[in-house]
């Protein structure tokens, strides 16, 4: 899944040592706000010191975040985890409801003043089709 928006919070990094393997670990959480009529916010996590440094996410940066969602159970309760695996900088947020890759509609002067579509040329005389479209 992907979200495109602006980073509105960079939370403190968490680190420790794995009890199972003895290896050090690091993770950091960020909050992204997706623009629209009703802006949405989402907290996502980046796991691994190398990825945190590679992505180097800063406040007020426009980014597109690719992430996976997973859930796990702990003491009878379920928790969601949103883990980012890729971050692309400088992506402009899409306009809600606009088709992807569509150019904005710019009517011509004739089309703007006429309430009807332009007339079509009549079909040749040998044609049995007399429908206007």
Short mmCIF file of C-alpha atoms in Angstrom, two decimals:
data_model
loop_
_atom_site.label_atom_id
_atom_site.label_comp_id
_atom_site.label_asym_id
_atom_site.label_seq_id
_atom_site.Cartn_x
_atom_site.Cartn_y
_atom_site.Cartn_z
CA UNK A 1 0.00 0.00 0.00
CA UNK A 2 1.05 3.61 -0.47
CA UNK A 3 0.27 6.98 1.06
CA UNK A 4 1.35 10.36 -0.27
CA UNK A 5 1.41 13.32 2.08
CA UNK A 6 3.43 15.51 4.41
CA UNK A 7 5.40 14.40 7.47
CA UNK A 8 3.89 16.22 10.46
CA UNK A 9 5.73 14.45 13.30
CA UNK A 10 9.04 12.65 13.75
CA UNK A 11 8.88 10.61 16.95
CA UNK A 12 11.98 9.66 19.01
CA UNK A 13 13.90 6.58 17.90
CA UNK A 14 13.64 3.38 19.96
CA UNK A 15 16.54 0.97 20.29
CA UNK A 16 17.60 -2.03 22.26
CA UNK A 17 19.19 -5.46 22.15
CA UNK A 18 17.25 -8.54 21.09
CA UNK A 19 16.83 -10.97 23.98
CA UNK A 20 16.67 -13.88 21.53
CA UNK A 21 19.67 -13.13 19.28
CA UNK A 22 21.65 -10.53 21.25
CA UNK A 23 21.76 -8.22 18.21
CA UNK A 24 21.07 -4.49 18.55
CA UNK A 25 17.94 -3.06 16.88
CA UNK A 26 16.48 0.39 16.18
CA UNK A 27 13.12 1.68 14.98
CA UNK A 28 11.51 5.08 14.54
CA UNK A 29 7.93 6.21 14.00
CA UNK A 30 6.65 9.07 11.85
CA UNK A 31 3.22 10.64 11.29
CA UNK A 32 2.11 11.40 7.73
CA UNK A 33 -0.88 13.60 6.89
CA UNK A 34 -2.72 12.89 3.65
CA UNK A 35 -4.41 16.03 2.27
CA UNK A 36 -8.04 16.22 1.20
CA UNK A 37 -11.38 17.55 2.34
CA UNK A 38 -10.94 15.49 5.51
CA UNK A 39 -7.15 15.12 6.02
CA UNK A 40 -6.09 11.73 7.31
CA UNK A 41 -3.14 10.95 9.53
CA UNK A 42 -1.23 7.68 9.83
CA UNK A 43 1.64 6.57 12.07
CA UNK A 44 4.17 4.30 10.37
CA UNK A 45 7.37 2.68 11.59
CA UNK A 46 10.74 2.19 9.94
CA UNK A 47 12.71 -0.71 11.37
CA UNK A 48 16.50 -0.85 11.15
CA UNK A 49 19.13 1.80 11.73
CA UNK A 50 20.38 1.49 8.14
CA UNK A 51 16.91 2.24 6.69
CA UNK A 52 16.31 5.11 9.13
CA UNK A 53 19.55 6.72 7.95
CA UNK A 54 18.88 5.86 4.28
CA UNK A 55 15.43 7.47 4.22
CA UNK A 56 16.45 10.39 6.49
CA UNK A 57 12.86 11.64 6.84
CA UNK A 58 12.49 15.26 8.00
CA UNK A 59 9.55 17.34 9.29
CA UNK A 60 7.29 19.01 6.68
CA UNK A 61 8.69 16.87 3.88
CA UNK A 62 6.35 15.69 1.10
CA UNK A 63 6.82 11.94 0.63
CA UNK A 64 5.20 8.82 -0.75
CA UNK A 65 5.48 5.94 1.72
CA UNK A 66 5.13 2.30 0.67
CA UNK A 67 4.20 0.07 3.59
CA UNK A 68 2.83 -3.27 4.76
CA UNK A 69 0.14 -3.68 7.40
CA UNK A 70 0.23 -6.60 9.82
CA UNK A 71 -1.51 -7.42 13.09
CA UNK A 72 -0.27 -9.38 16.11
CA UNK A 73 -1.83 -10.56 19.35
CA UNK A 74 -0.41 -9.79 22.80
CA UNK A 75 -2.15 -10.78 26.04
CA UNK A 76 -5.49 -11.28 24.33
CA UNK A 77 -5.44 -7.91 22.51
CA UNK A 78 -4.69 -7.26 18.85
CA UNK A 79 -2.40 -4.52 17.57
CA UNK A 80 -1.76 -3.24 14.04
CA UNK A 81 1.71 -2.50 12.80
CA UNK A 82 2.32 -0.32 9.74
CA UNK A 83 5.90 -0.91 8.63
CA UNK A 84 7.37 1.20 5.80
CA UNK A 85 9.72 -0.44 3.32
CA UNK A 86 10.23 2.45 0.88
CA UNK A 87 10.06 6.25 1.00
CA UNK A 88 10.15 8.49 -2.09
CA UNK A 89 10.72 12.23 -1.60
CA UNK A 90 9.09 15.18 -3.28
CA UNK A 91 5.95 13.50 -4.57
CA UNK A 92 3.06 15.94 -4.98
CA UNK A 93 -0.11 14.80 -3.31
CA UNK A 94 -2.77 13.67 -5.78
CA UNK A 95 -6.01 15.63 -5.99
CA UNK A 96 -8.82 13.48 -4.58
CA UNK A 97 -11.28 12.35 -7.25
CA UNK A 98 -9.06 13.25 -10.21
CA UNK A 99 -8.13 10.40 -12.55
CA UNK A 100 -4.43 9.57 -12.60
CA UNK A 101 -2.61 11.15 -15.54
CA UNK A 102 -5.63 13.15 -16.74
CA UNK A 103 -5.13 16.65 -18.04
CA UNK A 104 -7.45 19.31 -16.66
CA UNK A 105 -10.42 20.14 -18.93
CA UNK A 106 -10.11 23.47 -20.69
CA UNK A 107 -13.15 24.22 -22.87
CA UNK A 108 -12.76 26.22 -26.05
CA UNK A 109 -14.54 29.57 -26.45
CA UNK A 110 -17.31 28.02 -28.61
CA UNK A 111 -17.86 25.10 -26.24
CA UNK A 112 -17.98 27.42 -23.25
CA UNK A 113 -20.82 29.55 -24.69
CA UNK A 114 -22.91 26.81 -26.33
CA UNK A 115 -25.22 24.69 -24.15
CA UNK A 116 -25.29 21.92 -26.80
CA UNK A 117 -22.53 19.76 -28.28
CA UNK A 118 -21.31 20.67 -31.77
CA UNK A 119 -23.37 19.36 -34.70
CA UNK A 120 -22.01 16.37 -36.59
CA UNK A 121 -21.86 16.04 -40.35
CA UNK A 122 -24.75 13.99 -41.82
CA UNK A 123 -23.97 10.46 -42.97
CA UNK A 124 -23.68 9.70 -46.68
CA UNK A 125 -26.95 9.12 -48.57
CA UNK A 126 -26.35 5.40 -48.99
CA UNK A 127 -26.27 4.85 -45.25
CA UNK A 128 -29.32 3.34 -43.53
CA UNK A 129 -28.22 4.75 -40.18
CA UNK A 130 -30.01 8.03 -39.53
CA UNK A 131 -29.01 8.34 -35.87
CA UNK A 132 -27.13 11.53 -35.06
CA UNK A 133 -24.42 9.69 -33.14
#
